Amino acid sequence: MRGPRIIIHMDMDYFFAQCEEKENPAIKGKPVVICVYSGRSEDSGAVSTSNYEARKFGIKAGIPISMAKKLNPGAVFLPVNMELYRSVSLEIMGILRGYCDAIEQKSIDEAFCDISGQVTDFDEARMYGIMIKKEILEKVGLTCSIGVAPNKLVAKIASDFQKPDGLTLVKPDDVLDFLTPLKITDLLGVGKKTEQRLNEMNIRTIGDMSSLSMDAMIREFGKAKGEWLKLASQGIDDSPLEEHEGTGQIGRIATLKEDTDDLSIINEMINNLSEDVHRKLTERKMSFRSIAFVAIATDFKTRAKSHTLAVPVKDLDTIKNNAHELAKQFLAENPVRLRRIGVRVANLTEEKGQMTLGDF
Ligand code: TTP
Ligand code: CA
């Protein structure tokens, strides 16, 4: 039985600056400003982001570095180090992937996750959000903010609602109350022009907007936009997650009926997960070279054991057999009871002439 649709939006807090604090804990607590230097003169360029201490001085993304220096000459000014942020981002997205049915990465520090198949209701989803935050903090050492909601539109607003280090849950019955007092610009997709137009109509909050009729909205904004705005103001959004091709891996995770270290039960679940993974792989016409068995023990820690094959393959038996073997090895090395398990294939390439057997 499938429960309600549940979407998480995760957004890292002051991402570039937080990565720098993690690298150099001595700067934590001080205002930190990440700068994109244009190279024309010493201080020419713009602020990429800043930590919350620097934001108190009005230093924020997009302002000139020279202005930031005037606002707080004593702040720590650092150049962007994309290499570092990309590698941290990869680690974070890898953790998220382990928790969800599908993931849509929106930017270097932001992603939507569909967790509908992982939890049965919104209360369980809250615990799930807490687990994700905990794992990112423990493994990567950074805080993020999470919104849990029935769709992408509301989840995105929710993740921003209690920043930093926030977790905001909006259950379906609470969506309208949650949105009503918020500014119309909080809706992703309401830009400057739409805002201006709505303000002229004396519409300032999402609640104001929801009180207009669909007809009035369509008259004002045309069919597509008018309809979208009206539905958005009511928190209605069924847009699917867009999993980008070539994310490099396909995985499925599921919760065991009860915590166990019994290999026959685990292998049975592996067979189901492998079939899901294989279906997706076939849909995408991809082959894989590495396979992982993912295990979440009763301590909620996620561990993975992986194996890389000599050649790319695509057949179901290779997925199953390798995952069984990895699970056996994992349990021999880790005497723990498992709560959730997953199967993941990675190193994806487009399908070509195939060998069928993976070499263990
Ligand atoms: P954001 O998520 O917009 O900002 P943030 O993570 O720094 O802060 P918040 O806690 O409010 O989420 O952007 C993510 C990263 O993208 C940010 O750390 C730096 C980069 N970025 C720029 O380089 N220029 C910009 O104008 C913005 C908005 C972000
Ligand atoms: Ca962010």
Short mmCIF file of C-alpha atoms and ligand atoms in Angstrom, two decimals:
data_model
loop_
_atom_site.label_atom_id
_atom_site.label_comp_id
_atom_site.label_asym_id
_atom_site.label_seq_id
_atom_site.Cartn_x
_atom_site.Cartn_y
_atom_site.Cartn_z
CA MET A 1 0.00 0.00 0.00
CA ARG A 2 1.38 3.34 -0.98
CA GLY A 3 1.07 6.24 1.44
CA PRO A 4 0.96 9.96 0.72
CA ARG A 5 3.40 11.75 -1.54
CA ILE A 6 6.17 13.17 0.64
CA ILE A 7 8.89 15.44 -0.69
CA ILE A 8 11.95 16.79 1.11
CA HIS A 9 13.85 19.88 0.06
CA MET A 10 17.35 20.12 1.49
CA ASP A 11 19.38 23.30 1.34
CA MET A 12 22.82 23.63 2.93
CA ASP A 13 23.29 26.62 5.24
CA TYR A 14 25.64 29.40 4.02
CA PHE A 15 27.24 26.67 1.96
CA PHE A 16 30.57 28.00 0.62
CA ALA A 17 31.32 29.82 3.87
CA GLN A 18 30.39 26.82 5.98
CA CYS A 19 32.75 24.61 3.93
CA GLU A 20 35.53 27.10 4.69
CA GLU A 21 34.71 27.10 8.41
CA LYS A 22 34.91 23.32 8.40
CA GLU A 23 38.32 23.47 6.67
CA ASN A 24 39.62 26.05 9.09
CA PRO A 25 37.74 25.97 12.41
CA ALA A 26 39.73 28.98 13.67
CA ILE A 27 37.51 31.28 11.59
CA LYS A 28 34.26 29.90 13.00
CA GLY A 29 32.37 32.58 14.95
CA LYS A 30 33.94 35.39 12.94
CA PRO A 31 32.22 37.06 9.99
CA VAL A 32 33.34 35.11 6.89
CA VAL A 33 32.93 36.47 3.36
CA ILE A 34 33.51 34.36 0.23
CA CYS A 35 34.59 36.49 -2.70
CA VAL A 36 34.70 36.11 -6.47
CA TYR A 37 37.62 38.38 -7.37
CA SER A 38 37.45 39.72 -10.89
CA GLY A 39 41.20 40.36 -10.90
CA ARG A 40 40.89 43.89 -12.29
CA SER A 41 42.00 45.54 -9.09
CA GLU A 42 42.68 44.30 -5.59
CA ASP A 43 39.08 44.44 -4.34
CA SER A 44 37.09 44.32 -7.53
CA GLY A 45 34.53 41.55 -7.70
CA ALA A 46 31.44 40.41 -5.85
CA VAL A 47 30.53 38.53 -2.71
CA SER A 48 29.56 34.93 -3.44
CA THR A 49 28.13 34.26 0.00
CA SER A 50 28.78 35.02 3.64
CA ASN A 51 28.17 33.31 6.96
CA TYR A 52 25.41 34.46 9.29
CA GLU A 53 27.78 36.59 11.41
CA ALA A 54 28.73 38.58 8.29
CA ARG A 55 25.09 38.86 7.21
CA LYS A 56 24.42 40.78 10.45
CA PHE A 57 26.59 43.53 8.98
CA GLY A 58 24.58 43.56 5.75
CA ILE A 59 27.18 41.56 3.84
CA LYS A 60 25.35 39.27 1.42
CA ALA A 61 25.68 37.54 -1.94
CA GLY A 62 26.00 39.86 -4.90
CA ILE A 63 27.30 43.03 -3.24
CA PRO A 64 30.71 44.40 -4.30
CA ILE A 65 33.67 43.20 -2.25
CA SER A 66 34.66 46.84 -1.69
CA MET A 67 31.29 47.50 -0.08
CA ALA A 68 31.62 44.40 2.12
CA LYS A 69 35.02 45.67 3.30
CA LYS A 70 33.44 48.96 4.29
CA LEU A 71 30.61 47.22 6.12
CA ASN A 72 33.07 45.17 8.14
CA PRO A 73 36.79 45.64 7.52
CA GLY A 74 37.64 43.04 10.18
CA ALA A 75 35.75 40.18 8.52
CA VAL A 76 37.59 37.16 7.09
CA PHE A 77 37.67 37.52 3.29
CA LEU A 78 38.38 34.35 1.30
CA PRO A 79 38.42 33.57 -2.42
CA VAL A 80 36.03 30.90 -3.74
CA ASN A 81 37.44 27.38 -3.76
CA MET A 82 35.02 25.53 -6.06
CA GLU A 83 37.04 22.34 -5.96
CA LEU A 84 36.41 22.04 -2.23
CA TYR A 85 32.68 22.89 -2.48
CA ARG A 86 32.17 20.41 -5.33
CA SER A 87 33.72 17.56 -3.42
CA VAL A 88 31.70 18.37 -0.28
CA SER A 89 28.56 18.61 -2.43
CA LEU A 90 29.20 15.17 -3.94
CA GLU A 91 29.47 13.67 -0.48
CA ILE A 92 26.22 15.32 0.66
CA MET A 93 24.28 14.29 -2.44
CA GLY A 94 25.58 10.74 -2.00
CA ILE A 95 24.17 10.65 1.53
CA LEU A 96 20.81 12.03 0.36
CA ARG A 97 20.63 9.50 -2.45
CA GLY A 98 20.79 6.75 0.12
CA TYR A 99 17.59 8.02 1.71
CA CYS A 100 15.27 8.58 -1.19
CA ASP A 101 13.38 6.98 -4.06
CA ALA A 102 14.37 9.76 -6.43
CA ILE A 103 16.52 12.87 -6.22
CA GLU A 104 16.53 16.09 -8.21
CA GLN A 105 19.65 18.10 -7.53
CA LYS A 106 18.83 21.77 -8.06
CA SER A 107 22.22 23.30 -7.44
CA ILE A 108 25.52 22.61 -5.73
CA ASP A 109 23.86 22.76 -2.29
CA GLU A 110 20.19 22.04 -2.88
CA ALA A 111 18.09 19.01 -3.78
CA PHE A 112 14.57 17.66 -3.76
CA CYS A 113 14.09 14.07 -2.58
CA ASP A 114 11.03 11.93 -2.99
CA ILE A 115 10.74 9.81 0.15
CA SER A 116 7.16 8.57 -0.40
CA GLY A 117 8.31 4.96 -0.70
CA GLN A 118 10.53 5.18 2.39
CA VAL A 119 8.08 6.31 5.05
CA THR A 120 4.42 5.71 5.71
CA ASP A 121 3.31 9.11 7.00
CA PHE A 122 4.44 12.65 7.76
CA ASP A 123 5.41 11.93 11.36
CA GLU A 124 7.80 9.26 10.16
CA ALA A 125 9.00 11.73 7.52
CA ARG A 126 9.95 14.18 10.27
CA MET A 127 12.12 11.52 11.93
CA TYR A 128 13.59 10.81 8.53
CA GLY A 129 14.46 14.49 8.07
CA ILE A 130 16.17 14.45 11.46
CA MET A 131 18.16 11.37 10.43
CA ILE A 132 19.33 13.02 7.21
CA LYS A 133 20.43 16.16 9.04
CA LYS A 134 22.23 14.05 11.62
CA GLU A 135 24.08 11.98 9.03
CA ILE A 136 25.17 15.05 7.05
CA LEU A 137 26.39 16.67 10.25
CA GLU A 138 28.21 13.57 11.46
CA LYS A 139 29.79 12.59 8.15
CA VAL A 140 30.41 15.95 6.52
CA GLY A 141 30.35 18.22 9.56
CA LEU A 142 27.91 20.74 8.10
CA THR A 143 24.37 21.87 8.90
CA CYS A 144 21.52 22.10 6.45
CA SER A 145 17.89 23.10 6.50
CA ILE A 146 15.14 20.74 5.48
CA GLY A 147 11.53 21.21 4.44
CA VAL A 148 9.13 18.24 4.42
CA ALA A 149 5.89 18.70 2.52
CA PRO A 150 3.43 17.07 0.10
CA ASN A 151 5.10 18.63 -2.96
CA LYS A 152 8.15 20.48 -4.28
CA LEU A 153 6.57 23.92 -4.13
CA VAL A 154 5.81 23.77 -0.41
CA ALA A 155 8.95 21.78 0.51
CA LYS A 156 11.14 24.51 -1.01
CA ILE A 157 9.45 27.24 1.03
CA ALA A 158 9.54 25.07 4.15
CA SER A 159 13.31 24.50 3.96
CA ASP A 160 13.82 28.26 4.00
CA PHE A 161 11.40 28.83 6.85
CA GLN A 162 13.70 28.18 9.81
CA LYS A 163 17.22 28.72 8.58
CA PRO A 164 19.92 27.85 9.62
CA ASP A 165 19.83 24.24 10.87
CA GLY A 166 16.06 24.11 10.52
CA LEU A 167 13.51 21.39 9.94
CA THR A 168 10.03 22.45 8.92
CA LEU A 169 7.28 19.93 8.42
CA VAL A 170 4.12 21.00 6.58
CA LYS A 171 1.46 18.31 6.58
CA PRO A 172 -1.17 18.36 3.81
CA ASP A 173 -3.86 19.77 6.15
CA ASP A 174 -1.53 22.58 7.26
CA VAL A 175 -0.45 23.76 3.80
CA LEU A 176 -2.98 26.60 3.51
CA ASP A 177 -2.32 27.97 7.01
CA PHE A 178 1.40 27.78 6.37
CA LEU A 179 1.26 29.67 3.07
CA THR A 180 -1.41 32.27 3.87
CA PRO A 181 0.76 34.85 5.68
CA LEU A 182 3.83 34.47 3.43
CA LYS A 183 4.95 36.97 0.79
CA ILE A 184 4.00 36.18 -2.80
CA THR A 185 7.69 36.24 -3.74
CA ASP A 186 8.26 33.22 -1.51
CA LEU A 187 6.63 31.19 -4.28
CA LEU A 188 9.31 29.97 -6.65
CA GLY A 189 8.29 31.43 -9.98
CA VAL A 190 6.91 34.76 -8.79
CA GLY A 191 9.44 37.22 -10.10
CA LYS A 192 9.73 41.01 -9.94
CA LYS A 193 7.23 41.69 -12.74
CA THR A 194 4.54 39.42 -11.39
CA GLU A 195 5.10 40.84 -7.92
CA GLN A 196 4.67 44.38 -9.19
CA ARG A 197 1.50 43.49 -11.04
CA LEU A 198 0.04 41.72 -8.00
CA ASN A 199 1.00 44.61 -5.72
CA GLU A 200 -0.91 46.97 -8.00
CA MET A 201 -3.91 44.73 -7.42
CA ASN A 202 -3.23 45.08 -3.67
CA ILE A 203 -2.09 41.48 -3.40
CA ARG A 204 0.85 41.08 -1.04
CA THR A 205 0.56 37.71 0.65
CA ILE A 206 -0.03 34.24 -0.74
CA GLY A 207 -3.31 34.29 1.19
CA ASP A 208 -4.39 37.47 -0.66
CA MET A 209 -3.62 35.74 -3.93
CA SER A 210 -5.55 32.57 -3.09
CA SER A 211 -8.69 34.65 -2.49
CA LEU A 212 -8.76 35.73 -6.16
CA SER A 213 -10.82 33.53 -8.44
CA MET A 214 -9.23 31.35 -11.09
CA ASP A 215 -11.04 33.42 -13.74
CA ALA A 216 -9.62 36.66 -12.40
CA MET A 217 -6.10 35.22 -12.35
CA ILE A 218 -6.40 33.93 -15.92
CA ARG A 219 -7.78 37.27 -17.10
CA GLU A 220 -4.83 39.06 -15.52
CA PHE A 221 -1.95 36.68 -16.34
CA GLY A 222 -3.14 34.51 -19.21
CA LYS A 223 -4.16 30.85 -19.02
CA ALA A 224 -0.93 29.04 -18.20
CA LYS A 225 0.51 31.52 -15.70
CA GLY A 226 -2.86 32.47 -14.19
CA GLU A 227 -3.74 28.86 -13.55
CA TRP A 228 -0.33 28.11 -12.12
CA LEU A 229 -0.43 31.11 -9.78
CA LYS A 230 -3.90 30.24 -8.50
CA LEU A 231 -2.92 26.63 -7.82
CA ALA A 232 0.42 27.61 -6.31
CA SER A 233 -1.28 30.03 -3.92
CA GLN A 234 -3.28 27.04 -2.65
CA GLY A 235 -0.13 24.97 -2.30
CA ILE A 236 -1.17 22.68 -5.14
CA ASP A 237 1.73 21.32 -7.18
CA ASP A 238 2.15 17.92 -8.71
CA SER A 239 5.30 18.60 -10.69
CA PRO A 240 7.48 15.48 -10.72
CA LEU A 241 11.09 15.33 -9.62
CA GLU A 242 13.39 15.67 -12.57
CA GLU A 243 16.13 13.17 -12.11
CA HIS A 244 18.93 14.32 -14.31
CA GLU A 245 20.34 11.78 -16.67
CA GLY A 246 23.89 10.79 -16.05
CA THR A 247 23.79 11.45 -12.32
CA GLY A 248 26.08 8.48 -12.43
CA GLN A 249 24.16 6.11 -10.21
CA ILE A 250 20.85 4.39 -9.71
CA GLY A 251 19.86 3.13 -6.30
CA ARG A 252 16.94 1.80 -4.33
CA ILE A 253 16.61 1.55 -0.58
CA ALA A 254 13.89 -0.02 1.51
CA THR A 255 13.09 -0.66 5.15
CA LEU A 256 13.11 -4.26 6.35
CA LYS A 257 9.99 -5.53 8.11
CA GLU A 258 12.07 -5.85 11.26
CA ASP A 259 15.69 -5.28 12.20
CA THR A 260 17.65 -8.35 11.18
CA ASP A 261 21.01 -9.91 10.37
CA ASP A 262 19.41 -12.92 8.68
CA LEU A 263 20.98 -13.22 5.25
CA SER A 264 18.05 -15.09 3.71
CA ILE A 265 15.65 -12.25 4.59
CA ILE A 266 18.17 -9.68 3.41
CA ASN A 267 18.76 -11.52 0.14
CA GLU A 268 15.06 -11.67 -0.56
CA MET A 269 14.83 -7.90 -0.20
CA ILE A 270 17.98 -7.53 -2.33
CA ASN A 271 16.21 -9.40 -5.12
CA ASN A 272 13.30 -6.92 -5.10
CA LEU A 273 15.59 -3.90 -4.93
CA SER A 274 17.78 -5.29 -7.72
CA GLU A 275 14.72 -5.68 -9.93
CA ASP A 276 13.79 -2.02 -9.37
CA VAL A 277 17.32 -0.89 -10.08
CA HIS A 278 17.50 -3.09 -13.17
CA ARG A 279 14.19 -1.73 -14.49
CA LYS A 280 15.47 1.83 -14.16
CA LEU A 281 18.78 0.88 -15.75
CA THR A 282 16.96 -0.67 -18.70
CA GLU A 283 14.70 2.37 -19.08
CA ARG A 284 17.75 4.56 -19.29
CA LYS A 285 19.57 2.13 -21.57
CA MET A 286 22.61 2.19 -19.34
CA SER A 287 25.26 -0.25 -18.19
CA PHE A 288 27.15 -0.10 -14.92
CA ARG A 289 30.55 -1.01 -13.67
CA SER A 290 30.26 -0.72 -9.94
CA ILE A 291 27.69 -2.02 -7.55
CA ALA A 292 27.13 -1.35 -3.87
CA PHE A 293 25.21 -2.90 -1.05
CA VAL A 294 24.00 -0.14 1.25
CA ALA A 295 23.23 -0.93 4.86
CA ILE A 296 21.60 1.20 7.53
CA ALA A 297 21.96 -0.45 10.89
CA THR A 298 19.85 0.07 13.99
CA ASP A 299 22.21 2.91 14.97
CA PHE A 300 21.00 4.70 11.78
CA LYS A 301 24.53 4.83 10.40
CA THR A 302 24.69 4.30 6.65
CA ARG A 303 27.50 2.10 5.41
CA ALA A 304 28.10 0.85 1.91
CA LYS A 305 30.21 -1.96 0.52
CA SER A 306 30.97 -1.80 -3.15
CA HIS A 307 32.65 -3.72 -5.90
CA THR A 308 33.88 -2.64 -9.31
CA LEU A 309 33.64 -4.99 -12.29
CA ALA A 310 36.20 -5.31 -15.04
CA VAL A 311 33.73 -4.41 -17.78
CA PRO A 312 30.38 -2.62 -17.97
CA VAL A 313 27.36 -4.93 -17.63
CA LYS A 314 23.59 -4.53 -17.48
CA ASP A 315 21.97 -7.81 -16.52
CA LEU A 316 19.81 -8.47 -13.50
CA ASP A 317 21.66 -11.58 -12.33
CA THR A 318 24.91 -9.70 -12.02
CA ILE A 319 23.23 -7.10 -9.84
CA LYS A 320 21.63 -9.73 -7.62
CA ASN A 321 24.65 -12.00 -7.32
CA ASN A 322 27.06 -9.20 -6.54
CA ALA A 323 24.69 -7.60 -4.02
CA HIS A 324 24.23 -10.98 -2.27
CA GLU A 325 27.98 -11.44 -2.07
CA LEU A 326 28.52 -7.89 -0.81
CA ALA A 327 25.81 -8.34 1.83
CA LYS A 328 27.46 -11.58 3.01
CA GLN A 329 30.85 -9.89 3.25
CA PHE A 330 29.32 -6.86 4.96
CA LEU A 331 27.66 -8.94 7.67
CA ALA A 332 30.83 -10.95 8.22
CA GLU A 333 32.73 -7.71 8.81
CA ASN A 334 29.98 -5.86 10.69
CA PRO A 335 28.09 -7.84 13.28
CA VAL A 336 25.08 -5.51 13.31
CA ARG A 337 21.35 -5.82 12.78
CA LEU A 338 20.09 -3.96 9.76
CA ARG A 339 17.11 -1.65 9.60
CA ARG A 340 17.20 -0.62 5.95
CA ILE A 341 19.13 -1.90 2.99
CA GLY A 342 19.81 -0.70 -0.52
CA VAL A 343 21.28 -1.72 -3.83
CA ARG A 344 23.07 0.84 -5.95
CA VAL A 345 24.81 0.69 -9.30
CA ALA A 346 27.23 3.37 -10.40
CA ASN A 347 29.86 4.17 -13.01
CA LEU A 348 27.08 4.26 -15.56
CA THR A 349 27.72 4.29 -19.26
CA GLU A 350 25.49 4.07 -22.28
CA GLU A 351 24.63 0.55 -23.28
CA LYS A 352 26.94 -1.15 -25.75
CA GLY A 353 27.67 -4.75 -26.72
CA GLN A 354 27.62 -6.53 -23.41
CA MET A 355 29.28 -9.16 -21.40
CA THR A 356 26.82 -10.68 -18.98
CA LEU A 357 28.82 -11.97 -16.10
CA GLY A 358 30.27 -9.83 -13.38
CA ASP A 359 33.54 -11.12 -12.03
CA PHE A 360 33.65 -11.61 -8.38
P1 TTP B 1 22.39 29.80 -1.51
O1 TTP B 1 21.77 28.50 -1.09
O2 TTP B 1 21.52 30.81 -2.16
O3 TTP B 1 23.04 30.52 -0.25
P2 TTP B 1 23.88 29.96 0.96
O4 TTP B 1 23.92 28.47 1.00
O5 TTP B 1 25.21 30.63 0.99
O6 TTP B 1 23.08 30.51 2.21
P3 TTP B 1 21.68 30.05 2.82
O7 TTP B 1 21.99 29.61 4.23
O8 TTP B 1 20.85 31.28 2.80
O9 TTP B 1 21.14 28.95 1.97
O10 TTP B 1 23.60 29.53 -2.48
C1 TTP B 1 24.44 28.38 -2.37
C2 TTP B 1 25.86 28.75 -2.74
O11 TTP B 1 25.89 29.27 -4.05
C3 TTP B 1 26.42 29.82 -1.84
O12 TTP B 1 27.02 29.30 -0.67
C4 TTP B 1 27.39 30.52 -2.75
C5 TTP B 1 26.84 30.34 -4.14
N1 TTP B 1 26.20 31.60 -4.59
C6 TTP B 1 26.97 32.50 -5.35
O13 TTP B 1 28.14 32.22 -5.65
N2 TTP B 1 26.41 33.68 -5.74
C7 TTP B 1 25.14 34.03 -5.42
O14 TTP B 1 24.68 35.13 -5.80
C8 TTP B 1 24.35 33.12 -4.63
C9 TTP B 1 22.94 33.47 -4.25
C10 TTP B 1 24.93 31.92 -4.24
CA CA B 2 22.02 27.18 0.72
#
